[in-house]
Amino acid sequence: MIQTSKRPSRISVSPLAGTLGAKVDGVDLTSPLGEELLHEIKSAFYEYLVLVFPEQSIAPADQVAFTRQFGPVEGHPLSPRKGVEGFPEVLVFANKPGTPGSRNDFWHSDISFAETPPAVSVLYGRTITPGCGDTMFCNMYRAYEELSEGMRRMLDRLTALHTSEALALRNRDTNSDGLPIFEIPPPSRHPVVRTHAVTNRKALYVNPYFTSQFNEMTRDESRPLLEYLYARAARPENVYRHSWNQGDLLMWDNRCAMHYAVYDYDDSQPRLMHRTTAGGDRPR
Ligand code: OGA
Ligand code: MN
């Protein structure tokens, strides 16, 4: 139960896994939420890190309006894929015959290579082929908290470099919905252990797709420890795997969760998603 409001809850929040993720029923995201409901949703979000709103039927404008309640809505800094007509900040993930969607089957936190990466991502499932294209999430608070004190103390002092190199390489594949990326910005340096701006909890903030190395170590020295941290983070007990239904809207907290798009389908199994992001603070 969420203890932040004494008023009876108008929504129902049901946990989906032991470590993170909850389903929120009783909300229609086409209408403005109102202060009280928004407060309830935010409390659930900070507790569960990933929220699932099933059976939504929303337009791009609704998704933008919903996302804006969590921070300024931002486009992708590198424009790696098409936006929705009239809504360039709504990114289209489209897998269809002849044009496979570009892959996201790696653990990552969205756009962590930016100086101020997005706090929140919102992903809406418009077309789903049942049974495939799940998205997995893992809890990076827990990944940190479960380390030994000695390891935590060492990681607390480190920073890491995050680069968009892998994204640019991925998008060189022309037979996909990805657009070419012509310029790679210099890497950003972020703390390895990040203090969440709202909850004040510490979370591991490194990911296999964008983090290249610890800034204070060589790449070779960094790799084994990073691999260990990723393996800890992604162990089954620390993961929620979402099996999509059309109309699901998911939101997740990039400051304390990683995600992974399972690539177990091909271009004959249509999948169309819309993604928005709400901007956040510089990691500290
Ligand atoms: C994303 C992403 C996962 C998916 O929207 O940032 O990684 O399942 N998508 O499509
Ligand atoms: Mn992503």
PDB file of C-alpha atoms and ligand atoms in Angstrom:
ATOM      1  CA  MET A   1       0.000   0.000   0.000  1.00  0.00           C
ATOM      2  CA  ILE A   2       1.089   3.514  -0.679  1.00  0.00           C
ATOM      3  CA  GLN A   3       0.886   5.570   2.479  1.00  0.00           C
ATOM      4  CA  THR A   4       1.225   9.054   1.074  1.00  0.00           C
ATOM      5  CA  SER A   5      -2.457  10.008   0.957  1.00  0.00           C
ATOM      6  CA  LYS A   6      -5.103   9.607   3.636  1.00  0.00           C
ATOM      7  CA  ARG A   7      -7.921   9.980   1.136  1.00  0.00           C
ATOM      8  CA  PRO A   8      -9.354   6.767  -0.269  1.00  0.00           C
ATOM      9  CA  SER A   9      -7.564   5.832  -3.465  1.00  0.00           C
ATOM     10  CA  ARG A  10      -9.527   6.068  -6.705  1.00  0.00           C
ATOM     11  CA  ILE A  11      -7.029   3.904  -8.535  1.00  0.00           C
ATOM     12  CA  SER A  12      -5.785   0.418  -7.896  1.00  0.00           C
ATOM     13  CA  VAL A  13      -2.074  -0.327  -7.870  1.00  0.00           C
ATOM     14  CA  SER A  14      -1.032  -3.993  -8.041  1.00  0.00           C
ATOM     15  CA  PRO A  15       2.597  -5.098  -7.888  1.00  0.00           C
ATOM     16  CA  LEU A  16       3.757  -7.141 -10.894  1.00  0.00           C
ATOM     17  CA  ALA A  17       7.009  -8.588  -9.545  1.00  0.00           C
ATOM     18  CA  GLY A  18       9.000  -8.762  -6.329  1.00  0.00           C
ATOM     19  CA  THR A  19      11.505  -6.135  -7.319  1.00  0.00           C
ATOM     20  CA  LEU A  20       9.784  -3.484  -9.468  1.00  0.00           C
ATOM     21  CA  GLY A  21       6.734  -2.869 -11.613  1.00  0.00           C
ATOM     22  CA  ALA A  22       3.063  -2.259 -10.800  1.00  0.00           C
ATOM     23  CA  LYS A  23      -0.158  -2.185 -12.770  1.00  0.00           C
ATOM     24  CA  VAL A  24      -2.418   0.821 -12.385  1.00  0.00           C
ATOM     25  CA  ASP A  25      -6.092   0.263 -13.136  1.00  0.00           C
ATOM     26  CA  GLY A  26      -8.867   2.813 -13.135  1.00  0.00           C
ATOM     27  CA  VAL A  27      -7.104   5.621 -14.990  1.00  0.00           C
ATOM     28  CA  ASP A  28      -8.068   7.090 -18.348  1.00  0.00           C
ATOM     29  CA  LEU A  29      -5.047   8.906 -19.717  1.00  0.00           C
ATOM     30  CA  THR A  30      -7.011  10.892 -22.283  1.00  0.00           C
ATOM     31  CA  SER A  31      -8.356  13.213 -19.601  1.00  0.00           C
ATOM     32  CA  PRO A  32      -6.308  15.489 -17.343  1.00  0.00           C
ATOM     33  CA  LEU A  33      -5.384  13.636 -14.152  1.00  0.00           C
ATOM     34  CA  GLY A  34      -5.980  16.345 -11.581  1.00  0.00           C
ATOM     35  CA  GLU A  35      -3.681  17.052  -8.679  1.00  0.00           C
ATOM     36  CA  GLU A  36      -4.802  14.284  -6.376  1.00  0.00           C
ATOM     37  CA  LEU A  37      -4.612  11.517  -8.953  1.00  0.00           C
ATOM     38  CA  LEU A  38      -1.260  12.758 -10.219  1.00  0.00           C
ATOM     39  CA  HIS A  39       0.038  12.662  -6.665  1.00  0.00           C
ATOM     40  CA  GLU A  40      -1.118   9.057  -6.271  1.00  0.00           C
ATOM     41  CA  ILE A  41       0.458   8.043  -9.550  1.00  0.00           C
ATOM     42  CA  LYS A  42       3.732   9.723  -8.655  1.00  0.00           C
ATOM     43  CA  SER A  43       3.832   7.984  -5.267  1.00  0.00           C
ATOM     44  CA  ALA A  44       3.294   4.630  -6.971  1.00  0.00           C
ATOM     45  CA  PHE A  45       5.907   5.484  -9.597  1.00  0.00           C
ATOM     46  CA  TYR A  46       8.602   6.326  -7.056  1.00  0.00           C
ATOM     47  CA  GLU A  47       7.846   3.136  -5.180  1.00  0.00           C
ATOM     48  CA  TYR A  48       7.563   0.748  -8.142  1.00  0.00           C
ATOM     49  CA  LEU A  49       9.831   2.397 -10.803  1.00  0.00           C
ATOM     50  CA  VAL A  50       7.756   0.967 -13.667  1.00  0.00           C
ATOM     51  CA  LEU A  51       4.011   1.532 -14.027  1.00  0.00           C
ATOM     52  CA  VAL A  52       1.730  -0.238 -16.502  1.00  0.00           C
ATOM     53  CA  PHE A  53      -1.534   1.454 -17.513  1.00  0.00           C
ATOM     54  CA  PRO A  54      -3.517  -1.144 -19.469  1.00  0.00           C
ATOM     55  CA  GLU A  55      -6.287  -0.586 -22.009  1.00  0.00           C
ATOM     56  CA  GLN A  56      -5.470   2.984 -22.956  1.00  0.00           C
ATOM     57  CA  SER A  57      -6.596   4.551 -26.187  1.00  0.00           C
ATOM     58  CA  ILE A  58      -4.611   7.742 -26.554  1.00  0.00           C
ATOM     59  CA  ALA A  59      -3.454  10.087 -29.292  1.00  0.00           C
ATOM     60  CA  PRO A  60       0.077  11.508 -29.532  1.00  0.00           C
ATOM     61  CA  ALA A  61      -1.138  14.778 -27.975  1.00  0.00           C
ATOM     62  CA  ASP A  62      -2.449  12.837 -24.942  1.00  0.00           C
ATOM     63  CA  GLN A  63       0.865  11.030 -24.559  1.00  0.00           C
ATOM     64  CA  VAL A  64       2.774  14.314 -24.681  1.00  0.00           C
ATOM     65  CA  ALA A  65       0.385  15.899 -22.137  1.00  0.00           C
ATOM     66  CA  PHE A  66       0.736  12.887 -19.831  1.00  0.00           C
ATOM     67  CA  THR A  67       4.530  12.855 -20.107  1.00  0.00           C
ATOM     68  CA  ARG A  68       4.809  16.601 -19.439  1.00  0.00           C
ATOM     69  CA  GLN A  69       3.503  16.073 -15.921  1.00  0.00           C
ATOM     70  CA  PHE A  70       6.812  14.396 -15.080  1.00  0.00           C
ATOM     71  CA  GLY A  71       9.175  16.893 -16.692  1.00  0.00           C
ATOM     72  CA  PRO A  72       9.700  18.855 -19.911  1.00  0.00           C
ATOM     73  CA  VAL A  73       9.024  16.673 -22.958  1.00  0.00           C
ATOM     74  CA  GLU A  74      12.195  16.332 -25.009  1.00  0.00           C
ATOM     75  CA  GLY A  75      12.950  14.925 -28.432  1.00  0.00           C
ATOM     76  CA  HIS A  76      15.936  12.611 -28.888  1.00  0.00           C
ATOM     77  CA  PRO A  77      19.202  14.599 -29.145  1.00  0.00           C
ATOM     78  CA  LEU A  78      20.422  12.476 -32.099  1.00  0.00           C
ATOM     79  CA  SER A  79      17.099  11.944 -33.946  1.00  0.00           C
ATOM     80  CA  PRO A  80      17.782   8.208 -34.362  1.00  0.00           C
ATOM     81  CA  ARG A  81      14.275   7.453 -35.652  1.00  0.00           C
ATOM     82  CA  LYS A  82      11.237   9.151 -37.120  1.00  0.00           C
ATOM     83  CA  GLY A  83       8.808  11.145 -35.025  1.00  0.00           C
ATOM     84  CA  VAL A  84       5.048  11.238 -35.364  1.00  0.00           C
ATOM     85  CA  GLU A  85       3.742  13.692 -37.955  1.00  0.00           C
ATOM     86  CA  GLY A  86       3.221  16.989 -36.139  1.00  0.00           C
ATOM     87  CA  PHE A  87       4.803  15.610 -32.947  1.00  0.00           C
ATOM     88  CA  PRO A  88       8.553  15.264 -33.525  1.00  0.00           C
ATOM     89  CA  GLU A  89       9.020  14.582 -29.800  1.00  0.00           C
ATOM     90  CA  VAL A  90       6.972  11.357 -30.110  1.00  0.00           C
ATOM     91  CA  LEU A  91       9.406   8.720 -31.414  1.00  0.00           C
ATOM     92  CA  VAL A  92       8.061   5.897 -33.561  1.00  0.00           C
ATOM     93  CA  PHE A  93       9.332   2.338 -33.095  1.00  0.00           C
ATOM     94  CA  ALA A  94       7.976   0.470 -36.103  1.00  0.00           C
ATOM     95  CA  ASN A  95       8.589  -3.153 -37.027  1.00  0.00           C
ATOM     96  CA  LYS A  96       6.848  -4.125 -40.249  1.00  0.00           C
ATOM     97  CA  PRO A  97       7.360  -6.290 -43.362  1.00  0.00           C
ATOM     98  CA  GLY A  98      10.518  -5.195 -45.182  1.00  0.00           C
ATOM     99  CA  THR A  99      11.490  -2.697 -42.485  1.00  0.00           C
ATOM    100  CA  PRO A 100      12.467  -4.353 -39.223  1.00  0.00           C
ATOM    101  CA  GLY A 101      12.505  -2.097 -36.193  1.00  0.00           C
ATOM    102  CA  SER A 102      16.000  -1.220 -35.019  1.00  0.00           C
ATOM    103  CA  ARG A 103      16.941  -3.371 -32.086  1.00  0.00           C
ATOM    104  CA  ASN A 104      16.999  -2.498 -28.413  1.00  0.00           C
ATOM    105  CA  ASP A 105      17.947  -5.927 -27.122  1.00  0.00           C
ATOM    106  CA  PHE A 106      20.538  -4.706 -24.659  1.00  0.00           C
ATOM    107  CA  TRP A 107      20.218  -3.398 -21.126  1.00  0.00           C
ATOM    108  CA  HIS A 108      20.222   0.376 -21.054  1.00  0.00           C
ATOM    109  CA  SER A 109      18.949   3.530 -19.460  1.00  0.00           C
ATOM    110  CA  ASP A 110      17.577   5.858 -22.123  1.00  0.00           C
ATOM    111  CA  ILE A 111      19.990   8.457 -23.528  1.00  0.00           C
ATOM    112  CA  SER A 112      22.405   8.144 -20.589  1.00  0.00           C
ATOM    113  CA  PHE A 113      25.101   9.582 -22.880  1.00  0.00           C
ATOM    114  CA  ALA A 114      23.464  13.028 -22.592  1.00  0.00           C
ATOM    115  CA  GLU A 115      24.631  15.533 -19.979  1.00  0.00           C
ATOM    116  CA  THR A 116      21.098  15.632 -18.600  1.00  0.00           C
ATOM    117  CA  PRO A 117      19.488  12.315 -19.556  1.00  0.00           C
ATOM    118  CA  PRO A 118      15.700  11.907 -19.449  1.00  0.00           C
ATOM    119  CA  ALA A 119      14.228  11.090 -16.051  1.00  0.00           C
ATOM    120  CA  VAL A 120      11.170   9.290 -17.339  1.00  0.00           C
ATOM    121  CA  SER A 121      10.298   7.365 -20.508  1.00  0.00           C
ATOM    122  CA  VAL A 122       6.747   6.623 -21.607  1.00  0.00           C
ATOM    123  CA  LEU A 123       6.127   3.840 -24.134  1.00  0.00           C
ATOM    124  CA  TYR A 124       2.716   3.201 -25.652  1.00  0.00           C
ATOM    125  CA  GLY A 125       1.924  -0.045 -27.459  1.00  0.00           C
ATOM    126  CA  ARG A 126      -0.209   0.796 -30.510  1.00  0.00           C
ATOM    127  CA  THR A 127       0.229  -2.465 -32.450  1.00  0.00           C
ATOM    128  CA  ILE A 128       1.358  -5.606 -30.673  1.00  0.00           C
ATOM    129  CA  THR A 129       1.837  -9.138 -31.966  1.00  0.00           C
ATOM    130  CA  PRO A 130       0.748 -11.162 -28.934  1.00  0.00           C
ATOM    131  CA  GLY A 131       3.410 -13.269 -27.286  1.00  0.00           C
ATOM    132  CA  CYS A 132       6.526 -11.558 -28.556  1.00  0.00           C
ATOM    133  CA  GLY A 133       8.478  -8.326 -28.147  1.00  0.00           C
ATOM    134  CA  ASP A 134       8.412  -8.244 -24.350  1.00  0.00           C
ATOM    135  CA  THR A 135      10.285  -5.510 -22.513  1.00  0.00           C
ATOM    136  CA  MET A 136      12.319  -6.300 -19.384  1.00  0.00           C
ATOM    137  CA  PHE A 137      13.150  -3.927 -16.554  1.00  0.00           C
ATOM    138  CA  CYS A 138      15.575  -4.207 -13.637  1.00  0.00           C
ATOM    139  CA  ASN A 139      15.880  -2.325 -10.363  1.00  0.00           C
ATOM    140  CA  MET A 140      19.131  -0.379 -10.040  1.00  0.00           C
ATOM    141  CA  TYR A 141      18.478   0.679  -6.433  1.00  0.00           C
ATOM    142  CA  ARG A 142      18.527  -2.981  -5.479  1.00  0.00           C
ATOM    143  CA  ALA A 143      21.515  -3.712  -7.685  1.00  0.00           C
ATOM    144  CA  TYR A 144      23.392  -1.145  -5.591  1.00  0.00           C
ATOM    145  CA  GLU A 145      21.938  -1.931  -2.176  1.00  0.00           C
ATOM    146  CA  GLU A 146      22.739  -5.626  -2.411  1.00  0.00           C
ATOM    147  CA  LEU A 147      26.470  -5.081  -2.941  1.00  0.00           C
ATOM    148  CA  SER A 148      28.909  -5.395  -0.057  1.00  0.00           C
ATOM    149  CA  GLU A 149      29.784  -2.278   1.878  1.00  0.00           C
ATOM    150  CA  GLY A 150      33.333  -2.358   0.531  1.00  0.00           C
ATOM    151  CA  MET A 151      32.145  -2.499  -3.068  1.00  0.00           C
ATOM    152  CA  ARG A 152      29.578   0.247  -2.489  1.00  0.00           C
ATOM    153  CA  ARG A 153      32.188   2.482  -0.902  1.00  0.00           C
ATOM    154  CA  MET A 154      34.495   2.059  -3.881  1.00  0.00           C
ATOM    155  CA  LEU A 155      31.760   2.634  -6.463  1.00  0.00           C
ATOM    156  CA  ASP A 156      30.503   5.724  -4.580  1.00  0.00           C
ATOM    157  CA  ARG A 157      33.691   7.543  -5.554  1.00  0.00           C
ATOM    158  CA  LEU A 158      33.803   6.576  -9.227  1.00  0.00           C
ATOM    159  CA  THR A 159      32.450   8.237 -12.342  1.00  0.00           C
ATOM    160  CA  ALA A 160      31.857   6.631 -15.736  1.00  0.00           C
ATOM    161  CA  LEU A 161      31.842   7.739 -19.353  1.00  0.00           C
ATOM    162  CA  HIS A 162      28.678   7.303 -21.410  1.00  0.00           C
ATOM    163  CA  THR A 163      28.822   7.452 -25.214  1.00  0.00           C
ATOM    164  CA  SER A 164      26.331   7.116 -28.075  1.00  0.00           C
ATOM    165  CA  GLU A 165      28.832   5.209 -30.271  1.00  0.00           C
ATOM    166  CA  ALA A 166      26.884   1.950 -30.132  1.00  0.00           C
ATOM    167  CA  LEU A 167      23.667   3.699 -31.116  1.00  0.00           C
ATOM    168  CA  ALA A 168      25.296   5.284 -34.151  1.00  0.00           C
ATOM    169  CA  LEU A 169      26.748   1.909 -35.164  1.00  0.00           C
ATOM    170  CA  ARG A 170      23.357   0.241 -34.789  1.00  0.00           C
ATOM    171  CA  ASN A 171      21.685   2.816 -37.005  1.00  0.00           C
ATOM    172  CA  ARG A 172      24.123   2.207 -39.863  1.00  0.00           C
ATOM    173  CA  ASP A 173      21.913  -0.756 -40.678  1.00  0.00           C
ATOM    174  CA  THR A 174      19.819   0.817 -43.440  1.00  0.00           C
ATOM    175  CA  ASN A 175      17.227  -1.949 -43.570  1.00  0.00           C
ATOM    176  CA  SER A 176      15.506  -0.786 -40.386  1.00  0.00           C
ATOM    177  CA  ASP A 177      13.395   2.033 -38.962  1.00  0.00           C
ATOM    178  CA  GLY A 178      16.577   3.701 -37.658  1.00  0.00           C
ATOM    179  CA  LEU A 179      17.887   6.928 -39.205  1.00  0.00           C
ATOM    180  CA  PRO A 180      21.597   7.541 -39.757  1.00  0.00           C
ATOM    181  CA  ILE A 181      23.419   9.449 -37.013  1.00  0.00           C
ATOM    182  CA  PHE A 182      26.003  11.782 -38.485  1.00  0.00           C
ATOM    183  CA  GLU A 183      27.671  13.235 -35.442  1.00  0.00           C
ATOM    184  CA  ILE A 184      28.479  11.588 -32.136  1.00  0.00           C
ATOM    185  CA  PRO A 185      28.648  14.062 -29.255  1.00  0.00           C
ATOM    186  CA  PRO A 186      31.554  13.730 -26.818  1.00  0.00           C
ATOM    187  CA  PRO A 187      30.929  11.270 -23.979  1.00  0.00           C
ATOM    188  CA  SER A 188      29.301  12.491 -20.776  1.00  0.00           C
ATOM    189  CA  ARG A 189      30.724  11.686 -17.369  1.00  0.00           C
ATOM    190  CA  HIS A 190      28.241  10.630 -14.708  1.00  0.00           C
ATOM    191  CA  PRO A 191      28.574   9.308 -11.171  1.00  0.00           C
ATOM    192  CA  VAL A 192      28.511   5.497 -11.059  1.00  0.00           C
ATOM    193  CA  VAL A 193      26.200   5.718  -8.064  1.00  0.00           C
ATOM    194  CA  ARG A 194      23.447   8.218  -8.593  1.00  0.00           C
ATOM    195  CA  THR A 195      21.281   9.819  -5.924  1.00  0.00           C
ATOM    196  CA  HIS A 196      17.708  10.058  -7.161  1.00  0.00           C
ATOM    197  CA  ALA A 197      16.521  13.677  -7.142  1.00  0.00           C
ATOM    198  CA  VAL A 198      13.094  12.817  -5.702  1.00  0.00           C
ATOM    199  CA  THR A 199      13.552   9.727  -3.532  1.00  0.00           C
ATOM    200  CA  ASN A 200      17.125  10.521  -2.452  1.00  0.00           C
ATOM    201  CA  ARG A 201      17.911   6.819  -2.759  1.00  0.00           C
ATOM    202  CA  LYS A 202      21.180   5.692  -4.324  1.00  0.00           C
ATOM    203  CA  ALA A 203      21.087   3.644  -7.526  1.00  0.00           C
ATOM    204  CA  LEU A 204      23.747   2.175  -9.796  1.00  0.00           C
ATOM    205  CA  TYR A 205      23.920   4.305 -12.922  1.00  0.00           C
ATOM    206  CA  VAL A 206      25.950   2.362 -15.490  1.00  0.00           C
ATOM    207  CA  ASN A 207      24.613   0.332 -18.412  1.00  0.00           C
ATOM    208  CA  PRO A 208      26.145  -2.029 -20.981  1.00  0.00           C
ATOM    209  CA  TYR A 209      25.011  -0.089 -24.037  1.00  0.00           C
ATOM    210  CA  PHE A 210      26.202   3.436 -23.313  1.00  0.00           C
ATOM    211  CA  THR A 211      28.788   3.143 -20.519  1.00  0.00           C
ATOM    212  CA  SER A 212      32.257   2.692 -22.008  1.00  0.00           C
ATOM    213  CA  GLN A 213      34.440   2.661 -18.879  1.00  0.00           C
ATOM    214  CA  PHE A 214      35.104   4.074 -15.434  1.00  0.00           C
ATOM    215  CA  ASN A 215      36.663   7.461 -15.906  1.00  0.00           C
ATOM    216  CA  GLU A 216      39.293   6.752 -13.245  1.00  0.00           C
ATOM    217  CA  MET A 217      40.376   3.393 -14.785  1.00  0.00           C
ATOM    218  CA  THR A 218      41.398   1.993 -18.137  1.00  0.00           C
ATOM    219  CA  ARG A 219      38.823   0.356 -20.345  1.00  0.00           C
ATOM    220  CA  ASP A 220      40.392  -3.047 -19.710  1.00  0.00           C
ATOM    221  CA  GLU A 221      40.335  -2.564 -15.952  1.00  0.00           C
ATOM    222  CA  SER A 222      36.750  -1.344 -16.055  1.00  0.00           C
ATOM    223  CA  ARG A 223      35.264  -4.168 -18.094  1.00  0.00           C
ATOM    224  CA  PRO A 224      35.285  -7.075 -15.587  1.00  0.00           C
ATOM    225  CA  LEU A 225      33.765  -4.989 -12.816  1.00  0.00           C
ATOM    226  CA  LEU A 226      31.166  -3.448 -15.112  1.00  0.00           C
ATOM    227  CA  GLU A 227      30.258  -6.922 -16.398  1.00  0.00           C
ATOM    228  CA  TYR A 228      29.855  -8.114 -12.822  1.00  0.00           C
ATOM    229  CA  LEU A 229      27.554  -5.199 -11.978  1.00  0.00           C
ATOM    230  CA  TYR A 230      25.430  -5.777 -15.096  1.00  0.00           C
ATOM    231  CA  ALA A 231      25.105  -9.476 -14.292  1.00  0.00           C
ATOM    232  CA  ARG A 232      24.003  -8.657 -10.746  1.00  0.00           C
ATOM    233  CA  ALA A 233      21.509  -6.086 -11.972  1.00  0.00           C
ATOM    234  CA  ALA A 234      19.956  -8.392 -14.567  1.00  0.00           C
ATOM    235  CA  ARG A 235      19.552 -11.534 -12.475  1.00  0.00           C
ATOM    236  CA  PRO A 236      15.999 -12.885 -12.663  1.00  0.00           C
ATOM    237  CA  GLU A 237      15.019 -11.887  -9.118  1.00  0.00           C
ATOM    238  CA  ASN A 238      15.733  -8.265 -10.006  1.00  0.00           C
ATOM    239  CA  VAL A 239      13.724  -8.204 -13.248  1.00  0.00           C
ATOM    240  CA  TYR A 240      10.135  -7.586 -14.303  1.00  0.00           C
ATOM    241  CA  ARG A 241       9.331  -8.827 -17.820  1.00  0.00           C
ATOM    242  CA  HIS A 242       6.385  -7.089 -19.425  1.00  0.00           C
ATOM    243  CA  SER A 243       4.357  -9.004 -21.988  1.00  0.00           C
ATOM    244  CA  TRP A 244       2.579  -6.368 -24.061  1.00  0.00           C
ATOM    245  CA  ASN A 245      -1.078  -5.996 -24.887  1.00  0.00           C
ATOM    246  CA  GLN A 246      -2.244  -3.433 -27.382  1.00  0.00           C
ATOM    247  CA  GLY A 247      -3.144  -0.260 -25.497  1.00  0.00           C
ATOM    248  CA  ASP A 248      -0.620  -0.734 -22.689  1.00  0.00           C
ATOM    249  CA  LEU A 249       1.138   2.453 -21.696  1.00  0.00           C
ATOM    250  CA  LEU A 250       4.284   1.952 -19.654  1.00  0.00           C
ATOM    251  CA  MET A 251       6.329   4.534 -17.837  1.00  0.00           C
ATOM    252  CA  TRP A 252       9.699   3.892 -16.232  1.00  0.00           C
ATOM    253  CA  ASP A 253      12.283   5.796 -14.263  1.00  0.00           C
ATOM    254  CA  ASN A 254      15.591   5.941 -16.124  1.00  0.00           C
ATOM    255  CA  ARG A 255      17.360   7.184 -12.981  1.00  0.00           C
ATOM    256  CA  CYS A 256      16.943   3.883 -11.147  1.00  0.00           C
ATOM    257  CA  ALA A 257      15.941   1.238 -13.728  1.00  0.00           C
ATOM    258  CA  MET A 258      17.418  -0.280 -16.886  1.00  0.00           C
ATOM    259  CA  HIS A 259      15.347  -1.897 -19.635  1.00  0.00           C
ATOM    260  CA  TYR A 260      15.853  -4.423 -22.451  1.00  0.00           C
ATOM    261  CA  ALA A 261      13.627  -5.010 -25.484  1.00  0.00           C
ATOM    262  CA  VAL A 262      13.460  -8.749 -26.162  1.00  0.00           C
ATOM    263  CA  TYR A 263      14.045  -9.388 -29.874  1.00  0.00           C
ATOM    264  CA  ASP A 264      12.197 -12.646 -30.444  1.00  0.00           C
ATOM    265  CA  TYR A 265      10.229 -11.673 -33.533  1.00  0.00           C
ATOM    266  CA  ASP A 266      10.863 -10.752 -37.158  1.00  0.00           C
ATOM    267  CA  ASP A 267       9.468  -8.232 -39.601  1.00  0.00           C
ATOM    268  CA  SER A 268       6.380 -10.356 -40.263  1.00  0.00           C
ATOM    269  CA  GLN A 269       5.185  -9.723 -36.682  1.00  0.00           C
ATOM    270  CA  PRO A 270       4.091  -6.095 -36.553  1.00  0.00           C
ATOM    271  CA  ARG A 271       5.028  -3.976 -33.564  1.00  0.00           C
ATOM    272  CA  LEU A 272       4.334  -0.249 -33.395  1.00  0.00           C
ATOM    273  CA  MET A 273       5.232   1.776 -30.336  1.00  0.00           C
ATOM    274  CA  HIS A 274       5.295   5.483 -29.515  1.00  0.00           C
ATOM    275  CA  ARG A 275       7.839   6.794 -27.044  1.00  0.00           C
ATOM    276  CA  THR A 276       8.117  10.082 -25.226  1.00  0.00           C
ATOM    277  CA  THR A 277      10.582  11.213 -22.585  1.00  0.00           C
ATOM    278  CA  ALA A 278      10.482  13.736 -19.776  1.00  0.00           C
ATOM    279  CA  GLY A 279      13.727  15.547 -19.035  1.00  0.00           C
ATOM    280  CA  GLY A 280      15.567  15.192 -15.748  1.00  0.00           C
ATOM    281  CA  ASP A 281      18.420  16.643 -13.727  1.00  0.00           C
ATOM    282  CA  ARG A 282      22.082  16.212 -14.251  1.00  0.00           C
ATOM    283  CA  PRO A 283      22.992  12.973 -12.445  1.00  0.00           C
ATOM    284  CA  ARG A 284      24.631  13.676  -9.086  1.00  0.00           C
TER     285      ARG A 284
HETATM  286  C1  OGA B   1      12.620   2.475 -25.459  1.00  0.00           C
HETATM  287  C2  OGA B   1      13.008   1.079 -25.653  1.00  0.00           C
HETATM  288  C3  OGA B   1      11.834  -0.961 -25.615  1.00  0.00           C
HETATM  289  C4  OGA B   1      10.838  -1.701 -26.424  1.00  0.00           C
HETATM  290  O1  OGA B   1      11.475   2.824 -25.760  1.00  0.00           O
HETATM  291  O2  OGA B   1      13.431   3.248 -24.953  1.00  0.00           O
HETATM  292  O3  OGA B   1      14.117   0.707 -25.376  1.00  0.00           O
HETATM  293  O4  OGA B   1      10.388  -2.730 -25.936  1.00  0.00           O
HETATM  294  N1  OGA B   1      12.031   0.305 -26.098  1.00  0.00           N
HETATM  295  O5  OGA B   1      10.517  -1.277 -27.538  1.00  0.00           O
HETATM  296 MN    MN B   2      15.189   2.421 -24.413  1.00  0.00          MN
END
